[in-house]
PDB file of C-alpha atoms in Angstrom:
ATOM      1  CA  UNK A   1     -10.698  -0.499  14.442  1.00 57.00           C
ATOM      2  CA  UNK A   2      -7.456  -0.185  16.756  1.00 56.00           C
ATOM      3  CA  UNK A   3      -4.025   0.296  15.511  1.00 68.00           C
ATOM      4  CA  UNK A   4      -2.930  -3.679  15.922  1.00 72.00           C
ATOM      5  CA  UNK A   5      -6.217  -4.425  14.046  1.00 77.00           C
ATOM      6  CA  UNK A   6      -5.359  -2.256  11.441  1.00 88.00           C
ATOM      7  CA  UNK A   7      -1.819  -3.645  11.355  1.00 92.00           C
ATOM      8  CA  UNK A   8      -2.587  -7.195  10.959  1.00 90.00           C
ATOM      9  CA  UNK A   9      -5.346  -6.658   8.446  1.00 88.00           C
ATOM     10  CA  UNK A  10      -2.388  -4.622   6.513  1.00 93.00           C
ATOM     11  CA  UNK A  11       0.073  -7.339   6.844  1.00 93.00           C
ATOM     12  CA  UNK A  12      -2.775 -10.441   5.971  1.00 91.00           C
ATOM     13  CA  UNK A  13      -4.445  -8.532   3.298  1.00 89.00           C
ATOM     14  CA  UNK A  14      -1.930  -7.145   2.167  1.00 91.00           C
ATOM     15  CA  UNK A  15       1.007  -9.949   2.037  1.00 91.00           C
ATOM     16  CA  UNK A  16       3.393  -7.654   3.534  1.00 95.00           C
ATOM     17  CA  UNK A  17       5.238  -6.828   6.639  1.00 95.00           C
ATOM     18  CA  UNK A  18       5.233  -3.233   7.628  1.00 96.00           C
ATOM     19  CA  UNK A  19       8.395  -1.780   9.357  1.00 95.00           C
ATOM     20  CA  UNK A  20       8.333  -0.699  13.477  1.00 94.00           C
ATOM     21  CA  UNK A  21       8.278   2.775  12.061  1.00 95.00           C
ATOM     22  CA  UNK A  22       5.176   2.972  10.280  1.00 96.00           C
ATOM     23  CA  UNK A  23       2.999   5.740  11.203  1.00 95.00           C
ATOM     24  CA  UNK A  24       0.178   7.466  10.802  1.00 95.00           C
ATOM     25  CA  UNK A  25      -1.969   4.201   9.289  1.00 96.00           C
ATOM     26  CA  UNK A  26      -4.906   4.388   8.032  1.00 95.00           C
ATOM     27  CA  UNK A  27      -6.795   1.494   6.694  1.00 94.00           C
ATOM     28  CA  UNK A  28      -9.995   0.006   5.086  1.00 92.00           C
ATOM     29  CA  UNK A  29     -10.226  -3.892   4.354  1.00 89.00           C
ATOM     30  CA  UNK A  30     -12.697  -5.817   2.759  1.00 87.00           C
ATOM     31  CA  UNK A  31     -13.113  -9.835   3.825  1.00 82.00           C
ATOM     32  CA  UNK A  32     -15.057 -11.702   1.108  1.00 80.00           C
ATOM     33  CA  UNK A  33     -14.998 -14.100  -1.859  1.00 80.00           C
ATOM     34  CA  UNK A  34     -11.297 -12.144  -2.205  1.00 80.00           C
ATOM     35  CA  UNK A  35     -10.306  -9.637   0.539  1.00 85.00           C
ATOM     36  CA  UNK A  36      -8.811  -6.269  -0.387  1.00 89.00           C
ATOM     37  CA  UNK A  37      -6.862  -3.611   1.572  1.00 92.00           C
ATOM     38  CA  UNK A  38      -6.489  -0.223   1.271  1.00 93.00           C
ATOM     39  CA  UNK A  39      -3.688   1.412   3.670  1.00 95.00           C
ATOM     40  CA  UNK A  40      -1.702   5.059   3.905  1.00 96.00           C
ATOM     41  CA  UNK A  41       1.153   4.852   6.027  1.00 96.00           C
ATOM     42  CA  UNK A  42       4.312   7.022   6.857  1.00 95.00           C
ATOM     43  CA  UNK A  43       7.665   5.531   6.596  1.00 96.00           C
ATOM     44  CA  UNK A  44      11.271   7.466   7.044  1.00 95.00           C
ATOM     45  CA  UNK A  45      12.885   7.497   3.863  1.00 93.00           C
ATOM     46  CA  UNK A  46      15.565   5.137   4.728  1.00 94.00           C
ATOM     47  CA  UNK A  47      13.470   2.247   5.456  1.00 95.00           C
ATOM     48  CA  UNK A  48      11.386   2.697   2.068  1.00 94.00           C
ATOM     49  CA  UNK A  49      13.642   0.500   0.344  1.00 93.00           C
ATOM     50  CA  UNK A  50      13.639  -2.165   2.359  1.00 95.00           C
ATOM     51  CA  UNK A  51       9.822  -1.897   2.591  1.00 96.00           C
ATOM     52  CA  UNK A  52       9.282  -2.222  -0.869  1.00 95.00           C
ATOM     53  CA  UNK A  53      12.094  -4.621  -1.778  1.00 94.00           C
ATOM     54  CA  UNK A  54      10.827  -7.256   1.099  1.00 93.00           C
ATOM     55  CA  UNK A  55       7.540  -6.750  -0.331  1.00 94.00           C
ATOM     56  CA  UNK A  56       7.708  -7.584  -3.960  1.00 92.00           C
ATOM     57  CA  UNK A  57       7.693  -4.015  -5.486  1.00 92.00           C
ATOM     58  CA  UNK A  58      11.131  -4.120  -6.811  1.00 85.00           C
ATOM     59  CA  UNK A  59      10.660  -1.623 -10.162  1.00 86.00           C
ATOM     60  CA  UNK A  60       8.814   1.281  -9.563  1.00 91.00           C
ATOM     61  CA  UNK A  61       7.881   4.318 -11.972  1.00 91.00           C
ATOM     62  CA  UNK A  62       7.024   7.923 -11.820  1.00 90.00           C
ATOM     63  CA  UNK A  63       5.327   8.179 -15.016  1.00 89.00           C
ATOM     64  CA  UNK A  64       2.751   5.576 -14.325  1.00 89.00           C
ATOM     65  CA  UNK A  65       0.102   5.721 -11.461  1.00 88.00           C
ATOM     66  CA  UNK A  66      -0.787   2.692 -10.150  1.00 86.00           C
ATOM     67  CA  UNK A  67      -2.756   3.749  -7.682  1.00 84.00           C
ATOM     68  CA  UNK A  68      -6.020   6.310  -7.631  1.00 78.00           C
ATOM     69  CA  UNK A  69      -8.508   7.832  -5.634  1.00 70.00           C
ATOM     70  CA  UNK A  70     -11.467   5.480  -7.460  1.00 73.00           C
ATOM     71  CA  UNK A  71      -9.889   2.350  -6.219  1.00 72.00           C
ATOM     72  CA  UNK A  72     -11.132   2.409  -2.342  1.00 78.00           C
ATOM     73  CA  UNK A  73     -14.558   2.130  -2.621  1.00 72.00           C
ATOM     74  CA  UNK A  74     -15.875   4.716  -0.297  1.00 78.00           C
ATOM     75  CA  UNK A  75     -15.063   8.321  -0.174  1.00 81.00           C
ATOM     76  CA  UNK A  76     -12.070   8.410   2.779  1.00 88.00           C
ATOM     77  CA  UNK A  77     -10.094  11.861   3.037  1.00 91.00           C
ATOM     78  CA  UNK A  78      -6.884  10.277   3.750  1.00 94.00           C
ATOM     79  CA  UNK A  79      -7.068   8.122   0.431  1.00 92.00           C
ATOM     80  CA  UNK A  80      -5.626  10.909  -1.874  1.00 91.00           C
ATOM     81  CA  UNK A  81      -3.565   9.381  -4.148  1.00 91.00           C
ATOM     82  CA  UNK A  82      -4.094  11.436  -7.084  1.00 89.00           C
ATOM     83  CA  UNK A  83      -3.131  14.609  -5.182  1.00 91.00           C
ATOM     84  CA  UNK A  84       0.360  13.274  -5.349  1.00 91.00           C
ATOM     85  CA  UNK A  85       2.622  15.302  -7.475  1.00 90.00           C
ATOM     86  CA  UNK A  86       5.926  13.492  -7.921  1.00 91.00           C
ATOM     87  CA  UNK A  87       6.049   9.791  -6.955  1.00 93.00           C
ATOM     88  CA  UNK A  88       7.091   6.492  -7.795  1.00 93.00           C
ATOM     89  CA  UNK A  89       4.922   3.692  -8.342  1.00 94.00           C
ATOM     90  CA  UNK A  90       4.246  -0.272  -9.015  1.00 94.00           C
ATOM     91  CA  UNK A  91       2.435  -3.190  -9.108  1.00 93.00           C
ATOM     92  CA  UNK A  92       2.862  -7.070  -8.762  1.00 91.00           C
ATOM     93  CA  UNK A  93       0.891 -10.350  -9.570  1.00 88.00           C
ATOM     94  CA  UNK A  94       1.305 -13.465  -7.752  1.00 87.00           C
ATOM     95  CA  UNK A  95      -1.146 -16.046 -10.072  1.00 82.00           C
ATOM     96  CA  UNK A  96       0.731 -19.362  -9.620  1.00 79.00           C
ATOM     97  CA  UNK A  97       0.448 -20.535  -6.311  1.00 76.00           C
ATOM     98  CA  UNK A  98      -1.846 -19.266  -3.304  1.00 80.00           C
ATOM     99  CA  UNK A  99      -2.327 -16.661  -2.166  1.00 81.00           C
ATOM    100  CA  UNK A 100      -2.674 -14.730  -5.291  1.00 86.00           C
ATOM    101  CA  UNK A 101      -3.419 -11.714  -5.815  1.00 89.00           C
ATOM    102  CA  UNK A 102      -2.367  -8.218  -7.246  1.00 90.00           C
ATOM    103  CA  UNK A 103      -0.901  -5.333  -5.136  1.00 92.00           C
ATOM    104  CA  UNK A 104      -0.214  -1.512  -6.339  1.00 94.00           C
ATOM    105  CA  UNK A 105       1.806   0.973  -4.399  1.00 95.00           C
ATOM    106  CA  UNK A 106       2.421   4.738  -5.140  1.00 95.00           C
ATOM    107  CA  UNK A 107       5.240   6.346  -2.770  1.00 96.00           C
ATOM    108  CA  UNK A 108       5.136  10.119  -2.130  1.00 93.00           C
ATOM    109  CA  UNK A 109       8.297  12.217  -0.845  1.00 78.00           C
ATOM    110  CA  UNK A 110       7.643  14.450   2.520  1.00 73.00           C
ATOM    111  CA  UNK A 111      10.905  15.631   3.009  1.00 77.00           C
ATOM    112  CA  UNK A 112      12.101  12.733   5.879  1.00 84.00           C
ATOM    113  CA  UNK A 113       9.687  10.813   5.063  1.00 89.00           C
ATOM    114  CA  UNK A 114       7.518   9.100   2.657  1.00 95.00           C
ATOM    115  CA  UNK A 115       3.826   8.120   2.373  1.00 97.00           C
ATOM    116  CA  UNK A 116       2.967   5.255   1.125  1.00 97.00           C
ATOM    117  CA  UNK A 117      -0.118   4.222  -0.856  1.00 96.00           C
ATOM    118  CA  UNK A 118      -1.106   0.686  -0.623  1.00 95.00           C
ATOM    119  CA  UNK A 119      -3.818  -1.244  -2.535  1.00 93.00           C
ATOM    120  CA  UNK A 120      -4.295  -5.052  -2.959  1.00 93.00           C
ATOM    121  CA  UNK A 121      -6.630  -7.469  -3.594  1.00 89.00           C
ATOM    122  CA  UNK A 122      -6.925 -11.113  -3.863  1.00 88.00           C
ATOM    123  CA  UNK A 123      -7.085 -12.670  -7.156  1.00 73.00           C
TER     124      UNK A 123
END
């Protein structure tokens, strides 16, 4: 899968927009009765934010994972989620009108940057 392909099946799938400066993406998708997405992605700190605010993920914890190695279905080695020491991390519904579905995001801190954790799936 090439980097636009992983892009737009990020941004379909996963009913977000991700910033010019994403790097690093990785991504699995799943088209069916209701699609999912799994995605890693680098983002400098200062867009985070904005990322996560345009996205829906507006309250965010570090006690509570929301995201963990057993969601993507097959083993990857850049899904590591649960390797994550300190974090913040969310979730959202969207039930009432279409699309719905349910999206989870845990946020790790690299220094500059963060990594972001992305899982959603339709409803």
């Amino acid at each position: 899968m090439n980097s636009s392909t992983q892009r737009s099946d990020v941004e379909k799938l996963g009913h977000v927009t991700l910033p010019a400066a994403a790097a690093h993406l990785h991504v699995h998708s799943e088209r069916g009765i209701d699609g999912a997405v799994w995605a890693r992605f680098e983002l400098p700190a200062a867009e985070l934010d904005g990322f996560l605010s345009n996205a829906g993920y507006i309250e965010l914890s570090n006690r509570q994972r929301f995201v963990e190695n057993w969601h993507l279905p097959s083993k990857a080695p850049w899904w590591t989620p649960d390797d994550v020491a300190t974090f913040r991390s969310g979730q959202l519904r969207r039930e009432g009108s279409k699309p719905r579905y349910a999206g989870h995001v845990l946020v790790s801190a690299n220094g500059d940057s963060r990594t972001v954790y992305l899982f959603v799936t339709g409803l």
